[in-house]
Coordinates of C-alpha atoms and ligand atoms in Angstrom, one line a residue:
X8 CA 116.8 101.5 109.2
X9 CA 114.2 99.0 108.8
X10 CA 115.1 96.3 105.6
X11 CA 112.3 96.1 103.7
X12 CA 111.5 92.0 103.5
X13 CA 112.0 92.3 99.4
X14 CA 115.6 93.9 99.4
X15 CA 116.9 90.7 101.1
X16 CA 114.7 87.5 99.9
X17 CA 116.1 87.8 96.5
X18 CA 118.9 85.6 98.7
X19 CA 117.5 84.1 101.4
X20 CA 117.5 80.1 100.8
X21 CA 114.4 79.1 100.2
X22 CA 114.7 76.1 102.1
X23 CA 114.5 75.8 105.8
X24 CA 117.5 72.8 105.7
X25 CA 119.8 75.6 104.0
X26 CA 119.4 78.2 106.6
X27 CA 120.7 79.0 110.1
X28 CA 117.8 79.1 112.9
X29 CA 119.1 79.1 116.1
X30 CA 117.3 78.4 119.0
X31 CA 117.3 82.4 120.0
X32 CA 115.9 84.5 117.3
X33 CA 114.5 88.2 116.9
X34 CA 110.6 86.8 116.7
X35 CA 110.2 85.3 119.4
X36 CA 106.4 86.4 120.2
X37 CA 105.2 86.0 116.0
X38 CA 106.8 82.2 116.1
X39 CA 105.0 81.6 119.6
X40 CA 101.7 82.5 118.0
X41 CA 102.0 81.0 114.9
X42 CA 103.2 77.7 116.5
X43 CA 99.3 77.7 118.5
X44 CA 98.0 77.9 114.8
X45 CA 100.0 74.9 114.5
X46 CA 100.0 72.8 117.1
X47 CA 96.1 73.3 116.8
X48 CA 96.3 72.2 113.2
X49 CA 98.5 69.2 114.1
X50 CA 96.1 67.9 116.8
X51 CA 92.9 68.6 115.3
X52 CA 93.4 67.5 111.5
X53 CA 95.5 64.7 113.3
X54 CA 94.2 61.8 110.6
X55 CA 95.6 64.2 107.4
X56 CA 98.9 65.1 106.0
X57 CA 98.6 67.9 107.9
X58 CA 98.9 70.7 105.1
X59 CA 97.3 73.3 107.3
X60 CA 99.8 72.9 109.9
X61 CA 102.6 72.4 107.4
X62 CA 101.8 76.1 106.2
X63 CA 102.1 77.3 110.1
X64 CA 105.4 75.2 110.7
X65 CA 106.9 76.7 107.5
X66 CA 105.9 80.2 108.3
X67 CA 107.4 80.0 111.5
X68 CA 110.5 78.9 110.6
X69 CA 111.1 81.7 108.0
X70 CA 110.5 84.0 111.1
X71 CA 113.4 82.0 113.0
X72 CA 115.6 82.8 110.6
X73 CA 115.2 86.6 109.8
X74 CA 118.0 88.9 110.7
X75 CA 116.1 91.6 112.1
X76 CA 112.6 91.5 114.2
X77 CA 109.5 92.3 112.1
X78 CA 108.1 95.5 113.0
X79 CA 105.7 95.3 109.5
X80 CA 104.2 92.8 107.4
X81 CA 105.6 95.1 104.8
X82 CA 109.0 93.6 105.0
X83 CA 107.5 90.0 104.6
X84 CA 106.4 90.8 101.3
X85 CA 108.0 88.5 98.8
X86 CA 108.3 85.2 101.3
X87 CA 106.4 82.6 99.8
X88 CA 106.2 81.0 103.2
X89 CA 104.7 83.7 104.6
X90 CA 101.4 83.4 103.2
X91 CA 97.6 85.8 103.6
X92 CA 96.5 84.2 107.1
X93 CA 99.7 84.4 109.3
X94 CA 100.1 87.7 107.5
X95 CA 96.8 88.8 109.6
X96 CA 98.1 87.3 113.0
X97 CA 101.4 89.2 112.7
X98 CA 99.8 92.3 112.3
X99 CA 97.2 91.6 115.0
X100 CA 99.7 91.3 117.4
X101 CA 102.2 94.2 115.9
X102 CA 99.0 96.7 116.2
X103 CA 97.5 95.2 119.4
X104 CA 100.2 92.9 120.8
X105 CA 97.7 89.7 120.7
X106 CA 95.8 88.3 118.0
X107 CA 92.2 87.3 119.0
X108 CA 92.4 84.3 117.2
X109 CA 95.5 82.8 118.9
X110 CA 94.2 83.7 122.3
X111 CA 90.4 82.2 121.7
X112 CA 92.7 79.2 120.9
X113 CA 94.7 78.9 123.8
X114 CA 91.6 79.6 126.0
X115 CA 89.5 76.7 124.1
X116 CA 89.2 73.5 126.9
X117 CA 89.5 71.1 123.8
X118 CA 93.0 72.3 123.1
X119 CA 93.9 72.5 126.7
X120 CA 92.4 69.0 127.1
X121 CA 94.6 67.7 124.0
X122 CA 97.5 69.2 124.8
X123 CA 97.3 67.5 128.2
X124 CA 96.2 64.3 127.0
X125 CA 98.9 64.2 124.2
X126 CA 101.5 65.0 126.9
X127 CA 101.2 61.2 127.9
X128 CA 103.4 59.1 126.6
X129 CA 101.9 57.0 124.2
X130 CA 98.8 59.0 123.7
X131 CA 98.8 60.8 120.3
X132 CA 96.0 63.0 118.7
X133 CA 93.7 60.3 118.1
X134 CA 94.0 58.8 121.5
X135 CA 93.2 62.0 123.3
X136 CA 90.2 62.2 121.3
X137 CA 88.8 59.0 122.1
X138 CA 89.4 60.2 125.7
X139 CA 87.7 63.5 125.6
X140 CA 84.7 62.1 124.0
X141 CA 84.4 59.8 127.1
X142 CA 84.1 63.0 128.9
X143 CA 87.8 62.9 130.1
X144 CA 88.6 66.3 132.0
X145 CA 92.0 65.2 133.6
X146 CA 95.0 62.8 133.9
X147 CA 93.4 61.1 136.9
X148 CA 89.7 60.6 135.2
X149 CA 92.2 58.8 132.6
X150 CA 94.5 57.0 136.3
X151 CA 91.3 55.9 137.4
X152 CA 90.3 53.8 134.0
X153 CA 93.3 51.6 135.0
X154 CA 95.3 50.9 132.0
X155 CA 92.8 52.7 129.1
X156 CA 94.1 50.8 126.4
X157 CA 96.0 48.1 127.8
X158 CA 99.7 50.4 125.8
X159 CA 102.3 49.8 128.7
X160 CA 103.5 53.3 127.6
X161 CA 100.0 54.7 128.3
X162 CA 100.0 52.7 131.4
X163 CA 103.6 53.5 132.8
X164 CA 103.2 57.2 131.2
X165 CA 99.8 58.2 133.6
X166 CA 101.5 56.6 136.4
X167 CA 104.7 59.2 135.8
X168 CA 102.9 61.8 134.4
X169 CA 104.3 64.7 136.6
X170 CA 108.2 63.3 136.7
X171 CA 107.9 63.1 132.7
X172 CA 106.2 66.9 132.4
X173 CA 109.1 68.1 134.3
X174 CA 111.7 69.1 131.4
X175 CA 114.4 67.3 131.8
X176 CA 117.8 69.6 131.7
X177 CA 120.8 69.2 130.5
X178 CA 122.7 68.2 133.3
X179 CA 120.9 64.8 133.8
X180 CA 121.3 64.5 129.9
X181 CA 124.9 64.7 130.1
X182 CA 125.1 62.4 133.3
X183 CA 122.8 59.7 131.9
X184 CA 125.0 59.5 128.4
X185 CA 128.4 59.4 130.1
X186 CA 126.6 56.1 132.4
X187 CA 125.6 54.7 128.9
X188 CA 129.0 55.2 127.3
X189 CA 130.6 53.8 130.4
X190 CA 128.8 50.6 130.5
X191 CA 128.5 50.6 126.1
X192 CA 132.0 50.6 126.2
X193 CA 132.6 48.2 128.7
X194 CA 130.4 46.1 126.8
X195 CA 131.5 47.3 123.3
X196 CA 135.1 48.5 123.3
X197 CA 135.3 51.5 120.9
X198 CA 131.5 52.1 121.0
X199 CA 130.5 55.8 120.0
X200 CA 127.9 57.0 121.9
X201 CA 126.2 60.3 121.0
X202 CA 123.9 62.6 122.9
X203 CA 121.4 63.6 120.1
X204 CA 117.7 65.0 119.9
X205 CA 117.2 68.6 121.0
X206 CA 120.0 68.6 123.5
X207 CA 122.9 68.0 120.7
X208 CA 120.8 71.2 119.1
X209 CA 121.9 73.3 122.2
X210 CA 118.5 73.2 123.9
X211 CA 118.6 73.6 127.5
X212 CA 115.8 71.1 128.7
X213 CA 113.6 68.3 126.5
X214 CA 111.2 65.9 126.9
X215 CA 113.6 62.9 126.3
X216 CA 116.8 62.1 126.2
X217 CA 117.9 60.8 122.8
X218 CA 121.3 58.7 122.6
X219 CA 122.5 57.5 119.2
X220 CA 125.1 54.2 119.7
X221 CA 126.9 52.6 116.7
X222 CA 130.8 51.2 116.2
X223 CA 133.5 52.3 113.8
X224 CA 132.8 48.2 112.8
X225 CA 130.2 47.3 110.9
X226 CA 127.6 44.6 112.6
X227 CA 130.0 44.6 115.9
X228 CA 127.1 46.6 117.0
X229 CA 124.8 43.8 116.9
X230 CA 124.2 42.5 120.2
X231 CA 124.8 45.6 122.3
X232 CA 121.1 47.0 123.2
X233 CA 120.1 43.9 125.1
X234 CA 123.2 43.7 127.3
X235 CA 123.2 47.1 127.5
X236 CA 119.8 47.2 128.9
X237 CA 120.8 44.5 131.1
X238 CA 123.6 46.5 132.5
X239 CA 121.5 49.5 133.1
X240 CA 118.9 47.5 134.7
X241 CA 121.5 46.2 137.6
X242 CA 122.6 49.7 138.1
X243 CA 119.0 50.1 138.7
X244 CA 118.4 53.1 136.0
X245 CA 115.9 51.0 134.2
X246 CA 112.2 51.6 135.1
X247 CA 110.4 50.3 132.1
X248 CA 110.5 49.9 128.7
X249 CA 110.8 47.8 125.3
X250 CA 113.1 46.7 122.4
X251 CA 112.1 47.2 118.6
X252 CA 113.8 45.1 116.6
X253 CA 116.1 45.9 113.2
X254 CA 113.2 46.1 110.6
X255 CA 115.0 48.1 107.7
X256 CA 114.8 45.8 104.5
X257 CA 117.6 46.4 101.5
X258 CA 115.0 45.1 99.2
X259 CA 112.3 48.0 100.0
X260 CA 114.6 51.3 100.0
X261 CA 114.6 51.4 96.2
X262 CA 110.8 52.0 96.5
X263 CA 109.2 55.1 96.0
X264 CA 108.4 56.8 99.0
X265 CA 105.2 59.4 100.2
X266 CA 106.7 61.7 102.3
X267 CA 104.2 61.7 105.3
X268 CA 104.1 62.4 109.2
X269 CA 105.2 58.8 109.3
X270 CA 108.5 59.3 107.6
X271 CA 109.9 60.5 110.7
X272 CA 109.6 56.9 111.8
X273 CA 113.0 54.7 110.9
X274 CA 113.7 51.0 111.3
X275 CA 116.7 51.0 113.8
X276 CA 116.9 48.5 116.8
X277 CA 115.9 51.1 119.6
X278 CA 115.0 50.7 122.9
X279 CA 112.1 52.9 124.1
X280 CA 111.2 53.5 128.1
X281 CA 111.5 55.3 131.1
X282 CA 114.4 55.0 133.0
X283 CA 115.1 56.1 137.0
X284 CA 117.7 59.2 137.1
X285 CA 118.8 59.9 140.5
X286 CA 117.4 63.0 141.7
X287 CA 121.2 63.8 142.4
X288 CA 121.6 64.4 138.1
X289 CA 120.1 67.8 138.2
X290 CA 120.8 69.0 141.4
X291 CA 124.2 70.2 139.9
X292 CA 123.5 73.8 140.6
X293 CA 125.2 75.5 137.7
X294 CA 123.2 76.0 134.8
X295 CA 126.4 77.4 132.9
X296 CA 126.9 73.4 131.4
X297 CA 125.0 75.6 129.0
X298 CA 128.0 77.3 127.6
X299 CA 128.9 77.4 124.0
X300 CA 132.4 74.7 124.9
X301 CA 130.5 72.5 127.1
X302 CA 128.3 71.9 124.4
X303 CA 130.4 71.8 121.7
X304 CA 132.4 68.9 124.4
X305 CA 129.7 66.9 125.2
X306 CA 128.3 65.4 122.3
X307 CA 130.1 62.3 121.3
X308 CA 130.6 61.2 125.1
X309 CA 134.7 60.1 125.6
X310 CA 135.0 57.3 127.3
X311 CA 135.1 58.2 131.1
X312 CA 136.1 61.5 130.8
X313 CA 135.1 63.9 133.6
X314 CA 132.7 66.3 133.5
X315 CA 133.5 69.6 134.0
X316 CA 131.0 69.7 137.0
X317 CA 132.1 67.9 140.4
X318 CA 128.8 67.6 141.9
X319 CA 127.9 66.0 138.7
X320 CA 130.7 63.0 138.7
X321 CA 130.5 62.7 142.2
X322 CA 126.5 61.9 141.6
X323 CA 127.8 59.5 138.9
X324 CA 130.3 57.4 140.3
X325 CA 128.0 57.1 143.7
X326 CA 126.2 54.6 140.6
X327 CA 129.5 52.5 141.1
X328 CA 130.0 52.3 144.5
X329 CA 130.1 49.2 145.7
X330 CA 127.6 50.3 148.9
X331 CA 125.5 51.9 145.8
X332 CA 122.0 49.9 145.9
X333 CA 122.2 46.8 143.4
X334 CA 118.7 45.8 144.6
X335 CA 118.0 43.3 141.6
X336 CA 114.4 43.9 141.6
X337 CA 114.8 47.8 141.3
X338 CA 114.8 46.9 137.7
X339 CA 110.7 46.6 138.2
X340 CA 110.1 45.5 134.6
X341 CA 106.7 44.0 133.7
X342 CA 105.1 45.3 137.4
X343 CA 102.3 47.5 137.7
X344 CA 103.4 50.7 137.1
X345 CA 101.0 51.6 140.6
X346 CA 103.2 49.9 142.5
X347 CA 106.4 51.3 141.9
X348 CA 105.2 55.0 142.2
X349 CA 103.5 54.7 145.5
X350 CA 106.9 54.1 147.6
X351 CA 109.2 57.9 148.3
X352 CA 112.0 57.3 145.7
X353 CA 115.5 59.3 145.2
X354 CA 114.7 59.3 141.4
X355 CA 112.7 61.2 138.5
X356 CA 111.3 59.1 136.2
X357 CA 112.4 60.1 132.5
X358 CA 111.7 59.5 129.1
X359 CA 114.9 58.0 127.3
X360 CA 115.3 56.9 123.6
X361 CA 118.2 54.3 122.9
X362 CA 118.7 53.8 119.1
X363 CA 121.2 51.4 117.5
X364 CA 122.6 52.4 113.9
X365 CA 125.1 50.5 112.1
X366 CA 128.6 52.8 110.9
X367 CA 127.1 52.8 107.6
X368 CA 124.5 54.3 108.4
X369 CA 125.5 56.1 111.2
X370 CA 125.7 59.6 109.7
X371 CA 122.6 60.0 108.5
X372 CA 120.8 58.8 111.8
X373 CA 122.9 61.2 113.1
X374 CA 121.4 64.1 111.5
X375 CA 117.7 62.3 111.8
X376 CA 118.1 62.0 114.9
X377 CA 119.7 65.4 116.0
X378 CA 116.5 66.9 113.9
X379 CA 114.8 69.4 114.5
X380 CA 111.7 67.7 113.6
X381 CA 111.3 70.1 110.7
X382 CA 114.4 70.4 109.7
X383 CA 114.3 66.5 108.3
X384 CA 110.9 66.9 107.1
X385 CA 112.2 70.0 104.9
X386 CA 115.6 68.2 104.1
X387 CA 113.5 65.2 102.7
X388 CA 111.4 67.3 100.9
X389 CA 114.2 69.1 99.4
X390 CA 116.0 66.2 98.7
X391 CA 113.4 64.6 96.5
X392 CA 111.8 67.3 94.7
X393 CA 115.5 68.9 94.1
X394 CA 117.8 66.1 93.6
X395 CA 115.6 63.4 92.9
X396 CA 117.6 61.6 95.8
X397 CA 115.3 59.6 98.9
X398 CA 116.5 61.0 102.1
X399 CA 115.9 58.8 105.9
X400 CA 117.9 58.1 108.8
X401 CA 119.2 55.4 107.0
X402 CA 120.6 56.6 104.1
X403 CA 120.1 59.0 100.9
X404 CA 119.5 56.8 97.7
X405 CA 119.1 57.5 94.3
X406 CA 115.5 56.0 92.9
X407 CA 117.0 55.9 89.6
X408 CA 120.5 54.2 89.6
X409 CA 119.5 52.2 92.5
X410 CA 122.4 53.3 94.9
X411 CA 123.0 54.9 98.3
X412 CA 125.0 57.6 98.5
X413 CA 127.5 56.7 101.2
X414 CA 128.7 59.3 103.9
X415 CA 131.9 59.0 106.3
X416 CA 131.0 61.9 108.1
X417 CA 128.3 64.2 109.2
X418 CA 129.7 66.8 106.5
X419 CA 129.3 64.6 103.7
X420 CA 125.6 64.4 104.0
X421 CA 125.2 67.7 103.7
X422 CA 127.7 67.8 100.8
X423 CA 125.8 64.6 99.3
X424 CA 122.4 67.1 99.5
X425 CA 124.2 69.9 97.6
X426 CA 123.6 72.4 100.9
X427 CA 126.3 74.2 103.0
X428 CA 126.8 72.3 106.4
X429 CA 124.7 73.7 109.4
X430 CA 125.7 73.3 112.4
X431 CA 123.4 71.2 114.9
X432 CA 122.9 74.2 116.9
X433 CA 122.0 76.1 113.8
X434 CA 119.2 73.3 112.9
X435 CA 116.5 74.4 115.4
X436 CA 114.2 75.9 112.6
Ligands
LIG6 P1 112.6 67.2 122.8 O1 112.9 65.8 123.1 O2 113.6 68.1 123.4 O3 111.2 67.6 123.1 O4 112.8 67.4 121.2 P2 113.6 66.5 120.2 O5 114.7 65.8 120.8 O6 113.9 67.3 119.0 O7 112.4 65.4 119.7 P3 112.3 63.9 119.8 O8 110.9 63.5 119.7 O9 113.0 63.3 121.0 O10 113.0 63.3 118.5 C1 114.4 63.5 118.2 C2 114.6 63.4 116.7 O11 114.6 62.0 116.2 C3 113.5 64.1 115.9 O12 114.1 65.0 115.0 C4 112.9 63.0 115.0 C5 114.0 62.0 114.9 N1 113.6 60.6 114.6 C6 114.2 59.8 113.6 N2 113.6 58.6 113.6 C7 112.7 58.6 114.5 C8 111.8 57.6 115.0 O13 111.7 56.5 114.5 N3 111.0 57.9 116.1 C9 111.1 59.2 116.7 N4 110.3 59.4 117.7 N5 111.9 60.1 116.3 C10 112.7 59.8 115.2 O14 115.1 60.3 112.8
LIG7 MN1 114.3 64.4 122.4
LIG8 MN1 113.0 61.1 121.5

């Protein structure tokens, strides 16, 4: 029997931070169009808030979390997310299997220009522009400018462009946070170190990798990114990158806050770059370090514990073998990227996010930084028009009483925001 949208709404939550969307889902082909609609709306009204695009990204995620495939707009009726326009495109593609104006999209050379362009790292909406309105067709008419803008991301991120394309997959993930937990803990006795970003949400590839590090001690955290990077550096992981320093201020939390595309921007002491991951990270044949234990497993990282894939710790301890290469200058900071990417090399070049968070805080960077993308911007949304309450990846605070709610576990934000806790797997809406 098909359910008929309006004889289940009544209780679906009406937030996308109270319901499950896992990463498989019955509407696969709807969200897939609907996120063009999106993604087009995010690069081309890239100066706005974005309300177009919010409509899109809001639709879609209602489709992630539907219990049955849409067969009819009929049984959308009654979803306020689900509004007259994407309405149209489902039924386009339910009658016909495409919609014509998802498909003159995709086919459009601006948006496959600023897709590629915004690919970079570095380059956002308004970058890309500037670069098609040069005439810009390609990557190398950008290579052959030099350094466009004189952004060592931009730079270092057209000299790497195809390593950084290349997903990265969960293996090297895993093999690049157990390295950082060895050496943060050698460093930082006691350090927690967390895989985060979409591969704590059960993805199987991303763009980055995201680790989270903090200590059950408050401020014995201080110190640990530049000696970190340091130790990194001699086991020659480090290709390029840069420190941002601590910028949250007590004194402007109490502050009322737009909520924007900026808010997913925090004040942590982060370290941002592109490190070398030996080729040998994801050659681990299996692709089962996808299963539902391993994932579960591999989240906080234990200190030195063993993989469950032999081909994968064998690639990680070569790291510290004495005979292992120590060349000091592999490090290669503050070169010309052109240099470096000219010689054959054993390594992929990958994006990797480092972030910092002290244990009070350390919760609610946690679910920031686990995201999805979405799923914060809804959960901040909800949070202030619902509870009144300011919600970051630094804390939830009350405007009015001038307090922060404090959590000691990942549970207790969601109990803070009044919503049943979903599991990171269960956040990909
Ligand atoms: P991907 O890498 O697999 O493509 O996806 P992702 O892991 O979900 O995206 P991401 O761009 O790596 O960001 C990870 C999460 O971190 C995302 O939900 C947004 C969140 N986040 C914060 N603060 C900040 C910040 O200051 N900068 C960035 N880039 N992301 C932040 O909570
Ligand atoms: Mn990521
Ligand atoms: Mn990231």
């Amino acid at each position: 029997t098909v359910p008929e949208g309006n004889e289940f709404n009544g209780t679906f939550p009406e937030w996308a931070c109270q319901r499950k969307a896992k990463l498989e889902h019955l509407n696969k082909k709807l969200t897939s169009a609907v996120e063009v609609l999106q993604e087009f709306a995010e690069l081309r009204d890239s100066n706005q808030d974005y309300p177009r695009a919010l409509a899109f990204r809001r639709a879609s995620s209602v489709l992630k979390s539907l219990p049955f495939p849409v067969q009819s707009v009929e049984q959308l009726k009654g979803f306020k997310d689900i509004g007259e326009h994407v309405k149209t495109v489902i039924s386009d593609i339910l009658d016909h299997g495409s919609s014509s104006e998802v498909d003159d999209i995709e086919k459009s050379e601006w948006f496959k220009k600023m897709k590629l362009f915004t690919s970079v790292f570095g380059v956002g909406p308004s970058t890309a522009k500037v670069w098609i309105e040069r005439g810009w067709e390609s990557l190398e008419d950008a290579q052959k400018d030099g350094c466009p803008s004189g952004d060592w991301r931009i730079a270092w991120g057209l000299a790497f462009s195809k390593d950084l394309n290349t997903p990265v997959c969960r293996s090297e993930a895993i093999a690049f946070s157990r390295i950082v937990q060895r050496e943060a803990e050698h460093i930082l006795p006691g350090v927690i170190t967390t895989l985060v970003g979409g591969f704590r949400r059960g993805k199987p590839e991303g763009h980055d990798v995201d680790i989270l590090l903090s200590h059950p001690t408050d401020e014995a955290e201080i110190g640990l990114l530049p000696k970190l990077i340091a130790a990194l550096g001699k086991r020659g992981l480090i290709l390029i990158g840069h420190k941002e320093k601590n910028s949250f201020r007590s004194d402007i939390l109490y502050q009322d806050f737009k909520l924007s595309t900026r808010g997913q921007l925090d004040h942590f002491e982060k370290w941002l770059g592109i490190c070398k991951f030996p080729k040998s990270f994801s050659k681990s044949k299996d692709s089962e370090s996808n299963s539902e234990v391993n994932q579960e497993t591999s989240f906080t990282v234990p200190a030195l514990e063993a993989t469950s894939d032999s081909s994968l710790d064998e690639s990680i301890n070569d790291l510290y073998e004495p005979k292992a290469k120590k060349s000091k200058s592999s490090g290669a900071i503050d070169t010309e990227p052109q240099h470096v990417s000219a010689a054959p090399r054993d390594w992929l070049a990958r994006r990797v996010d480092l972030i910092i968070a002290p244990i009070s805080q350390y919760y609610y960077a946690l679910v920031g930084w686990t995201g999805s993308k979405h799923f914060n911007r809804d959960a901040r949304l909800y949070a202030q028009k619902k509870l009144g309450l300011k919600l970051t990846s630094h804390g939830l605070f009350d405007l009015q009483k001038r307090e922060p709610l404090t959590a000691e576990t990942e549970e207790e934000v969601f109990s803070h925001l009044k919503i049943p806790y979903i599991d990171p797997t269960d956040r990909n809406c």
